Amino acid sequence: MQHNHLDYVEFPAAHIDKTQRFFELVFGWNFTSYGPEYVAFDNAGLTGGFYANNLCSESERGGALLVIYSQNLEDTYEIVKQHGGQIVKEIFSFPGGRRFQFKEPSGNELAVWSDS
């Protein structure tokens, strides 16, 4: 751990089991369950967890947008869709790369970007 660096992030999740399965299958994250109301993840670049709650994080409502890097944006896009991710912003270019935004099964919005 490094002093004054981000270390952990938490998201609400109405469907912890579906959310966990989604991130395992799509991004290869590892999970540790701490009962029916909390699951922690690692192997994601930043560790974190999902806690039982009917709310969700959406950028349009002021939620922080966490962005995942992909070496192949189109492949990741298809895998996200295959496993129940809802695309909320199609692939678009920005200075430095391209990205898309999606919601996972509990409704939290994240993005995936690539520089190639």
N, CA, C and O atoms as a Tinker XYZ file with bonds, in Angstrom:
   464  protein
     1  N      0.840000   -1.188000    0.000000    73     2
     2  CA     0.000000    0.000000    0.000000    64     1     3
     3  C      0.879000    1.242000    0.000000    63     2     4     5
     4  O      1.948000    1.273000    0.610000    81     3
     5  N      0.402000    2.256000   -0.695000    73     3     6
     6  CA     1.143000    3.503000   -0.752000    64     5     7
     7  C      0.349000    4.605000   -0.070000    63     6     8     9
     8  O     -0.859000    4.736000   -0.271000    81     7
     9  N      1.042000    5.390000    0.734000    73     7    10
    10  CA     0.444000    6.516000    1.443000    64     9    11
    11  C     -0.245000    7.457000    0.461000    63    10    12    13
    12  O      0.334000    7.816000   -0.564000    81    11
    13  N     -1.459000    7.852000    0.764000    73    11    14
    14  CA    -2.241000    8.820000   -0.002000    64    13    15
    15  C     -2.647000    8.351000   -1.399000    63    14    16    17
    16  O     -2.976000    9.174000   -2.253000    81    15
    17  N     -2.628000    7.039000   -1.641000    73    15    18
    18  CA    -3.092000    6.492000   -2.919000    64    17    19
    19  C     -4.434000    5.814000   -2.720000    63    18    20    21
    20  O     -4.717000    5.296000   -1.640000    81    19
    21  N     -5.254000    5.812000   -3.743000    73    19    22
    22  CA    -6.501000    5.065000   -3.676000    64    21    23
    23  C     -6.184000    3.609000   -3.385000    63    22    24    25
    24  O     -5.250000    3.044000   -3.954000    81    23
    25  N     -6.951000    3.010000   -2.512000    73    23    26
    26  CA    -6.664000    1.641000   -2.091000    64    25    27
    27  C     -7.856000    0.708000   -2.261000    63    26    28    29
    28  O     -7.658000   -0.493000   -2.447000    81    27
    29  N     -9.078000    1.212000   -2.205000    73    27    30
    30  CA   -10.247000    0.337000   -2.159000    64    29    31
    31  C    -11.451000    1.125000   -2.652000    63    30    32    33
    32  O    -11.551000    2.329000   -2.415000    81    31
    33  N    -12.356000    0.454000   -3.331000    73    31    34
    34  CA   -13.583000    1.093000   -3.797000    64    33    35
    35  C    -14.754000    0.171000   -3.465000    63    34    36    37
    36  O    -14.628000   -1.051000   -3.546000    81    35
    37  N    -15.880000    0.751000   -3.095000    73    35    38
    38  CA   -17.069000   -0.050000   -2.794000    64    37    39
    39  C    -18.248000    0.427000   -3.637000    63    38    40    41
    40  O    -18.437000    1.622000   -3.866000    81    39
    41  N    -19.026000   -0.540000   -4.086000    73    39    42
    42  CA   -20.228000   -0.283000   -4.876000    64    41    43
    43  C    -21.434000   -0.895000   -4.177000    63    42    44    45
    44  O    -21.309000   -1.932000   -3.525000    81    43
    45  N    -22.604000   -0.266000   -4.306000    73    43    46
    46  CA   -23.820000   -0.942000   -3.888000    64    45    47
    47  C    -24.166000   -2.007000   -4.926000    63    46    48    49
    48  O    -23.758000   -1.908000   -6.083000    81    47
    49  N    -24.910000   -3.014000   -4.516000    73    47    50
    50  CA   -25.317000   -4.055000   -5.466000    64    49    51
    51  C    -26.617000   -4.691000   -4.998000    63    50    52    53
    52  O    -26.683000   -5.272000   -3.915000    81    51
    53  N    -27.639000   -4.577000   -5.818000    73    51    54
    54  CA   -28.924000   -5.196000   -5.513000    64    53    55
    55  C    -28.880000   -6.698000   -5.724000    63    54    56    57
    56  O    -29.630000   -7.442000   -5.093000    81    55
    57  N    -27.995000   -7.147000   -6.618000    73    55    58
    58  CA   -27.889000   -8.568000   -6.970000    64    57    59
    59  C    -26.426000   -8.988000   -6.868000    63    58    60    61
    60  O    -25.761000   -9.176000   -7.887000    81    59
    61  N    -25.928000   -9.135000   -5.650000    73    59    62
    62  CA   -24.507000   -9.417000   -5.442000    64    61    63
    63  C    -24.067000  -10.656000   -6.204000    63    62    64    65
    64  O    -22.995000  -10.659000   -6.808000    81    63
    65  N    -24.879000  -11.710000   -6.186000    73    63    66
    66  CA   -24.488000  -12.952000   -6.864000    64    65    67
    67  C    -24.341000  -12.753000   -8.369000    63    66    68    69
    68  O    -23.375000  -13.239000   -8.958000    81    67
    69  N    -25.275000  -12.052000   -9.003000    73    67    70
    70  CA   -25.203000  -11.804000  -10.445000    64    69    71
    71  C    -24.039000  -10.870000  -10.790000    63    70    72    73
    72  O    -23.349000  -11.061000  -11.792000    81    71
    73  N    -23.837000   -9.868000   -9.951000    73    71    74
    74  CA   -22.743000   -8.930000  -10.161000    64    73    75
    75  C    -21.402000   -9.643000  -10.047000    63    74    76    77
    76  O    -20.511000   -9.436000  -10.872000    81    75
    77  N    -21.259000  -10.481000   -9.026000    73    75    78
    78  CA   -20.025000  -11.239000   -8.853000    64    77    79
    79  C    -19.756000  -12.113000  -10.061000    63    78    80    81
    80  O    -18.644000  -12.114000  -10.589000    81    79
    81  N    -20.744000  -12.847000  -10.502000    73    79    82
    82  CA   -20.572000  -13.748000  -11.647000    64    81    83
    83  C    -20.186000  -12.976000  -12.909000    63    82    84    85
    84  O    -19.331000  -13.421000  -13.675000    81    83
    85  N    -20.818000  -11.821000  -13.124000    73    83    86
    86  CA   -20.523000  -10.983000  -14.282000    64    85    87
    87  C    -19.042000  -10.606000  -14.305000    63    86    88    89
    88  O    -18.377000  -10.790000  -15.325000    81    87
    89  N    -18.519000  -10.086000  -13.201000    73    87    90
    90  CA   -17.126000   -9.637000  -13.180000    64    89    91
    91  C    -16.139000  -10.802000  -13.211000    63    90    92    93
    92  O    -15.026000  -10.653000  -13.717000    81    91
    93  N    -16.528000  -11.949000  -12.682000    73    91    94
    94  CA   -15.678000  -13.141000  -12.806000    64    93    95
    95  C    -15.546000  -13.547000  -14.262000    63    94    96    97
    96  O    -14.440000  -13.781000  -14.749000    81    95
    97  N    -16.677000  -13.631000  -14.962000    73    95    98
    98  CA   -16.685000  -14.111000  -16.347000    64    97    99
    99  C    -16.113000  -13.103000  -17.336000    63    98   100   101
   100  O    -15.385000  -13.476000  -18.255000    81    99
   101  N    -16.440000  -11.828000  -17.149000    73    99   102
   102  CA   -16.040000  -10.810000  -18.130000    64   101   103
   103  C    -14.605000  -10.341000  -17.920000    63   102   104   105
   104  O    -13.855000  -10.198000  -18.886000    81   103
   105  N    -14.212000  -10.100000  -16.670000    73   103   106
   106  CA   -12.916000   -9.486000  -16.401000    64   105   107
   107  C    -11.957000  -10.358000  -15.603000    63   106   108   109
   108  O    -10.808000   -9.966000  -15.397000    81   107
   109  N    -12.394000  -11.528000  -15.149000    73   107   110
   110  CA   -11.506000  -12.428000  -14.423000    64   109   111
   111  C    -11.187000  -12.003000  -13.002000    63   110   112   113
   112  O    -10.161000  -12.402000  -12.450000    81   111
   113  N    -12.064000  -11.190000  -12.397000    73   111   114
   114  CA   -11.836000  -10.756000  -11.027000    64   113   115
   115  C    -12.029000  -11.930000  -10.068000    63   114   116   117
   116  O    -12.804000  -12.846000  -10.344000    81   115
   117  N    -11.324000  -11.895000   -8.950000    73   115   118
   118  CA   -11.470000  -12.893000   -7.880000    64   117   119
   119  C    -12.328000  -12.306000   -6.767000    63   118   120   121
   120  O    -12.293000  -11.102000   -6.515000    81   119
   121  N    -13.095000  -13.162000   -6.106000    73   119   122
   122  CA   -14.010000  -12.698000   -5.063000    64   121   123
   123  C    -13.855000  -13.492000   -3.780000    63   122   124   125
   124  O    -13.529000  -14.679000   -3.796000    81   123
   125  N    -14.096000  -12.810000   -2.664000    73   123   126
   126  CA   -14.171000  -13.427000   -1.342000    64   125   127
   127  C    -15.476000  -12.980000   -0.713000    63   126   128   129
   128  O    -15.720000  -11.783000   -0.561000    81   127
   129  N    -16.311000  -13.935000   -0.347000    73   127   130
   130  CA   -17.602000  -13.623000    0.254000    64   129   131
   131  C    -17.460000  -13.433000    1.759000    63   130   132   133
   132  O    -16.759000  -14.186000    2.436000    81   131
   133  N    -18.136000  -12.417000    2.260000    73   131   134
   134  CA   -18.194000  -12.157000    3.698000    64   133   135
   135  C    -19.650000  -12.183000    4.146000    63   134   136   137
   136  O    -20.111000  -11.289000    4.855000    81   135
   137  N    -20.361000  -13.213000    3.725000    73   135   138
   138  CA   -21.775000  -13.346000    4.053000    64   137   139
   139  C    -22.645000  -12.879000    2.908000    63   138   140   141
   140  O    -22.135000  -12.485000    1.859000    81   139
   141  N    -23.957000  -12.919000    3.097000    73   139   142
   142  CA   -24.882000  -12.602000    1.999000    64   141   143
   143  C    -24.938000  -11.124000    1.618000    63   142   144   145
   144  O    -25.518000  -10.775000    0.589000    81   143
   145  N    -24.340000  -10.249000    2.436000    73   143   146
   146  CA   -24.466000   -8.815000    2.165000    64   145   147
   147  C    -23.172000   -8.126000    1.753000    63   146   148   149
   148  O    -23.144000   -6.905000    1.599000    81   147
   149  N    -22.087000   -8.907000    1.572000    73   147   150
   150  CA   -20.835000   -8.265000    1.161000    64   149   151
   151  C    -19.927000   -9.269000    0.464000    63   150   152   153
   152  O    -19.782000  -10.410000    0.902000    81   151
   153  N    -19.319000   -8.819000   -0.629000    73   151   154
   154  CA   -18.328000   -9.623000   -1.342000    64   153   155
   155  C    -17.198000   -8.678000   -1.759000    63   154   156   157
   156  O    -17.445000   -7.593000   -2.286000    81   155
   157  N    -15.961000   -9.106000   -1.516000    73   155   158
   158  CA   -14.793000   -8.308000   -1.884000    64   157   159
   159  C    -14.181000   -8.853000   -3.165000    63   158   160   161
   160  O    -14.285000  -10.046000   -3.450000    81   159
   161  N    -13.538000   -7.972000   -3.944000    73   159   162
   162  CA   -12.882000   -8.415000   -5.164000    64   161   163
   163  C    -11.430000   -7.970000   -5.196000    63   162   164   165
   164  O    -11.039000   -6.980000   -4.576000    81   163
   165  N    -10.638000   -8.744000   -5.949000    73   163   166
   166  CA    -9.259000   -8.356000   -6.241000    64   165   167
   167  C     -8.938000   -8.833000   -7.651000    63   166   168   169
   168  O     -9.820000   -9.321000   -8.357000    81   167
   169  N     -7.701000   -8.698000   -8.061000    73   167   170
   170  CA    -7.277000   -8.995000   -9.426000    64   169   171
   171  C     -7.964000   -8.062000  -10.422000    63   170   172   173
   172  O     -8.246000   -8.435000  -11.560000    81   171
   173  N     -8.227000   -6.821000   -9.953000    73   171   174
   174  CA    -8.916000   -5.843000  -10.781000    64   173   175
   175  C     -8.104000   -4.558000  -10.958000    63   174   176   177
   176  O     -8.586000   -3.598000  -11.558000    81   175
   177  N     -6.889000   -4.537000  -10.444000    73   175   178
   178  CA    -6.088000   -3.321000  -10.477000    64   177   179
   179  C     -6.258000   -2.497000   -9.221000    63   178   180   181
   180  O     -5.301000   -1.884000   -8.748000    81   179
   181  N     -7.445000   -2.470000   -8.681000    73   179   182
   182  CA    -7.798000   -1.807000   -7.436000    64   181   183
   183  C     -8.705000   -2.778000   -6.702000    63   182   184   185
   184  O     -9.627000   -3.326000   -7.306000    81   183
   185  N     -8.472000   -3.003000   -5.429000    73   183   186
   186  CA    -9.352000   -3.904000   -4.694000    64   185   187
   187  C    -10.617000   -3.166000   -4.286000    63   186   188   189
   188  O    -10.658000   -1.937000   -4.255000    81   187
   189  N    -11.644000   -3.943000   -3.973000    73   187   190
   190  CA   -12.903000   -3.319000   -3.589000    64   189   191
   191  C    -13.924000   -4.339000   -3.186000    63   190   192   193
   192  O    -13.602000   -5.495000   -2.911000    81   191
   193  N    -15.179000   -3.892000   -3.153000    73   191   194
   194  CA   -16.250000   -4.781000   -2.765000    64   193   195
   195  C    -17.609000   -4.284000   -3.208000    63   194   196   197
   196  O    -17.777000   -3.145000   -3.643000    81   195
   197  N    -18.570000   -5.179000   -3.082000    73   195   198
   198  CA   -19.973000   -4.884000   -3.353000    64   197   199
   199  C    -20.766000   -5.165000   -2.084000    63   198   200   201
   200  O    -20.624000   -6.232000   -1.487000    81   199
   201  N    -21.597000   -4.218000   -1.669000    73   199   202
   202  CA   -22.422000   -4.378000   -0.480000    64   201   203
   203  C    -23.895000   -4.360000   -0.878000    63   202   204   205
   204  O    -24.283000   -3.670000   -1.821000    81   203
   205  N    -24.699000   -5.114000   -0.162000    73   203   206
   206  CA   -26.118000   -5.235000   -0.477000    64   205   207
   207  C    -26.817000   -3.885000   -0.304000    63   206   208   209
   208  O    -26.821000   -3.303000    0.781000    81   207
   209  N    -27.408000   -3.404000   -1.400000    73   207   210
   210  CA   -28.121000   -2.140000   -1.390000    64   209   211
   211  C    -28.822000   -2.001000   -2.727000    63   210   212   213
   212  O    -28.290000   -2.437000   -3.748000    81   211
   213  N    -29.996000   -1.407000   -2.744000    73   211   214
   214  CA   -30.748000   -1.251000   -3.986000    64   213   215
   215  C    -30.326000   -0.036000   -4.807000    63   214   216   217
   216  O    -30.840000    0.169000   -5.906000    81   215
   217  N    -29.413000    0.761000   -4.301000    73   215   218
   218  CA   -28.912000    1.902000   -5.063000    64   217   219
   219  C    -27.869000    1.431000   -6.069000    63   218   220   221
   220  O    -27.445000    0.276000   -6.033000    81   219
   221  N    -27.454000    2.325000   -6.968000    73   219   222
   222  CA   -26.374000    2.010000   -7.897000    64   221   223
   223  C    -25.632000    3.295000   -8.247000    63   222   224   225
   224  O    -26.148000    4.394000   -8.043000    81   223
   225  N    -24.435000    3.152000   -8.770000    73   223   226
   226  CA   -23.596000    4.287000   -9.135000    64   225   227
   227  C    -23.721000    4.561000  -10.630000    63   226   228   229
   228  O    -23.401000    3.705000  -11.455000    81   227
   229  N    -24.184000    5.751000  -10.969000    73   227   230
   230  CA   -24.345000    6.151000  -12.366000    64   229   231
   231  C    -23.694000    7.515000  -12.554000    63   230   232   233
   232  O    -23.884000    8.408000  -11.727000    81   231
   233  N    -22.941000    7.688000  -13.613000    73   231   234
   234  CA   -22.229000    8.950000  -13.828000    64   233   235
   235  C    -23.190000   10.130000  -14.005000    63   234   236   237
   236  O    -22.890000   11.236000  -13.556000    81   235
   237  N    -24.331000    9.913000  -14.646000    73   235   238
   238  CA   -25.299000   11.001000  -14.846000    64   237   239
   239  C    -25.882000   11.509000  -13.535000    63   238   240   241
   240  O    -26.384000   12.632000  -13.475000    81   239
   241  N    -25.823000   10.705000  -12.498000    73   239   242
   242  CA   -26.341000   11.100000  -11.181000    64   241   243
   243  C    -25.214000   11.486000  -10.218000    63   242   244   245
   244  O    -25.423000   11.594000   -9.010000    81   243
   245  N    -24.025000   11.691000  -10.773000    73   243   246
   246  CA   -22.909000   12.148000   -9.956000    64   245   247
   247  C    -22.018000   11.050000   -9.416000    63   246   248   249
   248  O    -21.089000   11.332000   -8.659000    81   247
   249  N    -22.277000    9.802000   -9.783000    73   247   250
   250  CA   -21.434000    8.702000   -9.335000    64   249   251
   251  C    -20.081000    8.731000  -10.022000    63   250   252   253
   252  O    -19.972000    9.145000  -11.176000    81   251
   253  N    -19.061000    8.294000   -9.319000    73   251   254
   254  CA   -17.731000    8.196000   -9.919000    64   253   255
   255  C    -17.759000    7.140000  -11.015000    63   254   256   257
   256  O    -18.417000    6.109000  -10.874000    81   255
   257  N    -17.056000    7.392000  -12.088000    73   255   258
   258  CA   -16.992000    6.438000  -13.198000    64   257   259
   259  C    -15.635000    5.752000  -13.156000    63   258   260   261
   260  O    -14.614000    6.369000  -13.458000    81   259
   261  N    -15.621000    4.483000  -12.786000    73   259   262
   262  CA   -14.381000    3.714000  -12.818000    64   261   263
   263  C    -14.190000    3.171000  -14.228000    63   262   264   265
   264  O    -15.137000    2.689000  -14.850000    81   263
   265  N    -12.959000    3.252000  -14.730000    73   263   266
   266  CA   -12.658000    2.910000  -16.107000    64   265   267
   267  C    -11.640000    1.780000  -16.132000    63   266   268   269
   268  O    -10.581000    1.867000  -15.510000    81   267
   269  N    -11.971000    0.725000  -16.854000    73   267   270
   270  CA   -11.151000   -0.480000  -16.970000    64   269   271
   271  C    -10.406000   -0.424000  -18.303000    63   270   272   273
   272  O    -10.988000   -0.046000  -19.319000    81   271
   273  N     -9.133000   -0.795000  -18.307000    73   271   274
   274  CA    -8.353000   -0.815000  -19.541000    64   273   275
   275  C     -8.511000   -2.159000  -20.254000    63   274   276   277
   276  O     -8.554000   -3.207000  -19.609000    81   275
   277  N     -8.595000   -2.123000  -21.579000    73   275   278
   278  CA    -8.656000   -3.332000  -22.407000    64   277   279
   279  C     -7.668000   -3.207000  -23.553000    63   278   280   281
   280  O     -7.524000   -2.138000  -24.146000    81   279
   281  N     -6.988000   -4.303000  -23.862000    73   279   282
   282  CA    -6.108000   -4.311000  -25.032000    64   281   283
   283  C     -6.905000   -4.441000  -26.322000    63   282   284   285
   284  O     -6.415000   -4.073000  -27.390000    81   283
   285  N     -8.139000   -4.964000  -26.237000    73   283   286
   286  CA    -8.976000   -5.115000  -27.421000    64   285   287
   287  C    -10.395000   -4.684000  -27.070000    63   286   288   289
   288  O    -11.184000   -5.471000  -26.548000    81   287
   289  N    -10.703000   -3.446000  -27.358000    73   287   290
   290  CA   -11.973000   -2.846000  -26.966000    64   289   291
   291  C    -13.180000   -3.582000  -27.544000    63   290   292   293
   292  O    -14.166000   -3.802000  -26.840000    81   291
   293  N    -13.109000   -3.959000  -28.808000    73   291   294
   294  CA   -14.242000   -4.624000  -29.446000    64   293   295
   295  C    -14.520000   -5.988000  -28.821000    63   294   296   297
   296  O    -15.678000   -6.347000  -28.613000    81   295
   297  N    -13.471000   -6.749000  -28.523000    73   295   298
   298  CA   -13.667000   -8.050000  -27.865000    64   297   299
   299  C    -14.305000   -7.877000  -26.501000    63   298   300   301
   300  O    -15.240000   -8.600000  -26.156000    81   299
   301  N    -13.808000   -6.922000  -25.718000    73   299   302
   302  CA   -14.377000   -6.689000  -24.389000    64   301   303
   303  C    -15.824000   -6.226000  -24.495000    63   302   304   305
   304  O    -16.666000   -6.645000  -23.700000    81   303
   305  N    -16.119000   -5.379000  -25.451000    73   303   306
   306  CA   -17.490000   -4.916000  -25.704000    64   305   307
   307  C    -18.422000   -6.110000  -25.910000    63   306   308   309
   308  O    -19.493000   -6.177000  -25.307000    81   307
   309  N    -18.014000   -7.043000  -26.756000    73   307   310
   310  CA   -18.852000   -8.214000  -27.044000    64   309   311
   311  C    -19.015000   -9.106000  -25.810000    63   310   312   313
   312  O    -20.106000   -9.620000  -25.562000    81   311
   313  N    -17.953000   -9.292000  -25.041000    73   311   314
   314  CA   -18.029000  -10.128000  -23.841000    64   313   315
   315  C    -18.936000   -9.481000  -22.796000    63   314   316   317
   316  O    -19.713000  -10.175000  -22.140000    81   315
   317  N    -18.846000   -8.168000  -22.634000    73   315   318
   318  CA   -19.733000   -7.457000  -21.707000    64   317   319
   319  C    -21.187000   -7.713000  -22.100000    63   318   320   321
   320  O    -22.003000   -8.053000  -21.243000    81   319
   321  N    -21.521000   -7.556000  -23.376000    73   319   322
   322  CA   -22.890000   -7.788000  -23.847000    64   321   323
   323  C    -23.305000   -9.247000  -23.663000    63   322   324   325
   324  O    -24.427000   -9.517000  -23.234000    81   323
   325  N    -22.418000  -10.190000  -23.981000    73   323   326
   326  CA   -22.718000  -11.625000  -23.862000    64   325   327
   327  C    -23.130000  -12.015000  -22.456000    63   326   328   329
   328  O    -23.970000  -12.896000  -22.272000    81   327
   329  N    -22.543000  -11.363000  -21.465000    73   327   330
   330  CA   -22.784000  -11.747000  -20.074000    64   329   331
   331  C    -23.749000  -10.823000  -19.344000    63   330   332   333
   332  O    -23.753000  -10.768000  -18.115000    81   331
   333  N    -24.564000  -10.099000  -20.100000    73   331   334
   334  CA   -25.648000   -9.333000  -19.496000    64   333   335
   335  C    -25.357000   -7.890000  -19.179000    63   334   336   337
   336  O    -26.171000   -7.222000  -18.541000    81   335
   337  N    -24.198000   -7.385000  -19.613000    73   335   338
   338  CA   -23.927000   -5.964000  -19.427000    64   337   339
   339  C    -24.780000   -5.142000  -20.376000    63   338   340   341
   340  O    -24.972000   -5.523000  -21.531000    81   339
   341  N    -25.290000   -4.021000  -19.896000    73   339   342
   342  CA   -26.113000   -3.132000  -20.723000    64   341   343
   343  C    -25.243000   -1.969000  -21.192000    63   342   344   345
   344  O    -24.744000   -1.199000  -20.372000    81   343
   345  N    -25.062000   -1.839000  -22.491000    73   343   346
   346  CA   -24.259000   -0.754000  -23.044000    64   345   347
   347  C    -25.061000    0.545000  -22.922000    63   346   348   349
   348  O    -26.178000    0.637000  -23.430000    81   347
   349  N    -24.491000    1.544000  -22.249000    73   347   350
   350  CA   -25.177000    2.828000  -22.098000    64   349   351
   351  C    -24.552000    3.921000  -22.956000    63   350   352   353
   352  O    -25.201000    4.930000  -23.231000    81   351
   353  N    -23.295000    3.740000  -23.387000    73   351   354
   354  CA   -22.659000    4.626000  -24.364000    64   353   355
   355  C    -21.838000    3.744000  -25.283000    63   354   356   357
   356  O    -20.912000    3.059000  -24.849000    81   355
   357  N    -22.187000    3.770000  -26.552000    73   355   358
   358  CA   -21.476000    2.986000  -27.550000    64   357   359
   359  C    -20.020000    3.455000  -27.650000    63   358   360   361
   360  O    -19.666000    4.512000  -27.128000    81   359
   361  N    -19.194000    2.669000  -28.316000    73   359   362
   362  CA   -17.777000    3.011000  -28.477000    64   361   363
   363  C    -17.644000    4.388000  -29.117000    63   362   364   365
   364  O    -18.258000    4.672000  -30.145000    81   363
   365  N    -16.826000    5.243000  -28.487000    73   363   366
   366  CA   -16.560000    6.571000  -29.021000    64   365   367
   367  C    -15.094000    6.919000  -28.796000    63   366   368   369
   368  O    -14.430000    6.358000  -27.924000    81   367
   369  N    -14.605000    7.857000  -29.602000    73   367   370
   370  CA   -13.219000    8.304000  -29.497000    64   369   371
   371  C    -13.125000    9.510000  -28.578000    63   370   372   373
   372  O    -14.059000   10.305000  -28.471000    81   371
   373  N    -11.993000    9.630000  -27.924000    73   371   374
   374  CA   -11.665000   10.797000  -27.110000    64   373   375
   375  C    -10.159000   10.999000  -27.249000    63   374   376   377
   376  O     -9.469000   10.083000  -27.695000    81   375
   377  N     -9.629000   12.156000  -26.886000    73   375   378
   378  CA    -8.183000   12.356000  -27.005000    64   377   379
   379  C     -7.426000   11.280000  -26.217000    63   378   380   381
   380  O     -7.551000   11.199000  -24.995000    81   379
   381  N     -6.656000   10.470000  -26.909000    73   379   382
   382  CA    -5.882000    9.423000  -26.259000    64   381   383
   383  C     -6.428000    8.021000  -26.407000    63   382   384   385
   384  O     -5.761000    7.065000  -26.011000    81   383
   385  N     -7.631000    7.861000  -26.969000    73   383   386
   386  CA    -8.147000    6.509000  -27.117000    64   385   387
   387  C     -9.617000    6.442000  -27.478000    63   386   388   389
   388  O    -10.192000    7.378000  -28.035000    81   387
   389  N    -10.207000    5.300000  -27.141000    73   387   390
   390  CA   -11.634000    5.057000  -27.390000    64   389   391
   391  C    -12.196000    4.344000  -26.164000    63   390   392   393
   392  O    -11.451000    3.712000  -25.415000    81   391
   393  N    -13.506000    4.445000  -25.958000    73   391   394
   394  CA   -14.125000    3.744000  -24.838000    64   393   395
   395  C    -15.608000    3.537000  -25.055000    63   394   396   397
   396  O    -16.207000    4.109000  -25.966000    81   395
   397  N    -16.200000    2.697000  -24.190000    73   395   398
   398  CA   -17.647000    2.550000  -24.091000    64   397   399
   399  C    -18.003000    2.475000  -22.616000    63   398   400   401
   400  O    -17.145000    2.224000  -21.770000    81   399
   401  N    -19.284000    2.695000  -22.314000    73   399   402
   402  CA   -19.753000    2.640000  -20.936000    64   401   403
   403  C    -20.890000    1.627000  -20.849000    63   402   404   405
   404  O    -21.685000    1.475000  -21.776000    81   403
   405  N    -20.945000    0.939000  -19.709000    73   403   406
   406  CA   -21.938000   -0.120000  -19.529000    64   405   407
   407  C    -22.430000   -0.150000  -18.090000    63   406   408   409
   408  O    -21.816000    0.422000  -17.188000    81   407
   409  N    -23.556000   -0.834000  -17.901000    73   407   410
   410  CA   -24.066000   -1.128000  -16.563000    64   409   411
   411  C    -23.972000   -2.625000  -16.350000    63   410   412   413
   412  O    -24.308000   -3.418000  -17.230000    81   411
   413  N    -23.506000   -2.999000  -15.162000    73   411   414
   414  CA   -23.439000   -4.408000  -14.799000    64   413   415
   415  C    -24.796000   -4.825000  -14.229000    63   414   416   417
   416  O    -25.671000   -3.969000  -14.106000    81   415
   417  N    -25.019000   -6.105000  -13.874000    73   415   418
   418  CA   -26.346000   -6.579000  -13.489000    64   417   419
   419  C    -27.019000   -5.861000  -12.318000    63   418   420   421
   420  O    -28.244000   -5.913000  -12.205000    81   419
   421  N    -26.264000   -5.199000  -11.450000    73   419   422
   422  CA   -26.885000   -4.435000  -10.355000    64   421   423
   423  C    -27.082000   -2.968000  -10.715000    63   422   424   425
   424  O    -27.567000   -2.195000   -9.889000    81   423
   425  N    -26.711000   -2.567000  -11.939000    73   423   426
   426  CA   -26.959000   -1.210000  -12.408000    64   425   427
   427  C    -25.815000   -0.229000  -12.258000    63   426   428   429
   428  O    -25.947000    0.927000  -12.661000    81   427
   429  N    -24.690000   -0.656000  -11.688000    73   427   430
   430  CA   -23.542000    0.250000  -11.583000    64   429   431
   431  C    -22.931000    0.488000  -12.952000    63   430   432   433
   432  O    -22.768000   -0.442000  -13.742000    81   431
   433  N    -22.598000    1.732000  -13.226000    73   431   434
   434  CA   -22.018000    2.101000  -14.518000    64   433   435
   435  C    -20.498000    2.142000  -14.423000    63   434   436   437
   436  O    -19.937000    2.742000  -13.507000    81   435
   437  N    -19.850000    1.503000  -15.372000    73   435   438
   438  CA   -18.400000    1.529000  -15.497000    64   437   439
   439  C    -18.072000    1.773000  -16.966000    63   438   440   441
   440  O    -18.969000    1.785000  -17.809000    81   439
   441  N    -16.811000    1.966000  -17.272000    73   439   442
   442  CA   -16.387000    2.163000  -18.648000    64   441   443
   443  C    -15.191000    1.270000  -18.945000    63   442   444   445
   444  O    -14.493000    0.820000  -18.037000    81   443
   445  N    -14.971000    1.026000  -20.219000    73   443   446
   446  CA   -13.802000    0.298000  -20.690000    64   445   447
   447  C    -13.156000    1.155000  -21.763000    63   446   448   449
   448  O    -13.838000    1.679000  -22.644000    81   447
   449  N    -11.835000    1.299000  -21.689000    73   447   450
   450  CA   -11.120000    2.106000  -22.678000    64   449   451
   451  C     -9.942000    1.349000  -23.250000    63   450   452   453
   452  O     -9.469000    0.366000  -22.679000    81   451
   453  N     -9.482000    1.827000  -24.388000    73   451   454
   454  CA    -8.291000    1.280000  -25.034000    64   453   455
   455  C     -7.570000    2.419000  -25.742000    63   454   456   457
   456  O     -8.194000    3.358000  -26.236000    81   455
   457  N     -6.261000    2.321000  -25.782000    73   455   458
   458  CA    -5.474000    3.339000  -26.477000    64   457   459
   459  C     -5.138000    2.908000  -27.901000    63   458   460   461
   460  O     -4.486000    3.648000  -28.638000    81   459
   461  N     -5.583000    1.711000  -28.290000    73   459   462
   462  CA    -5.271000    1.255000  -29.646000    64   461   463
   463  C     -6.511000    1.220000  -30.514000    63   462   464
   464  O     -6.432000    0.858000  -31.688000    81   463
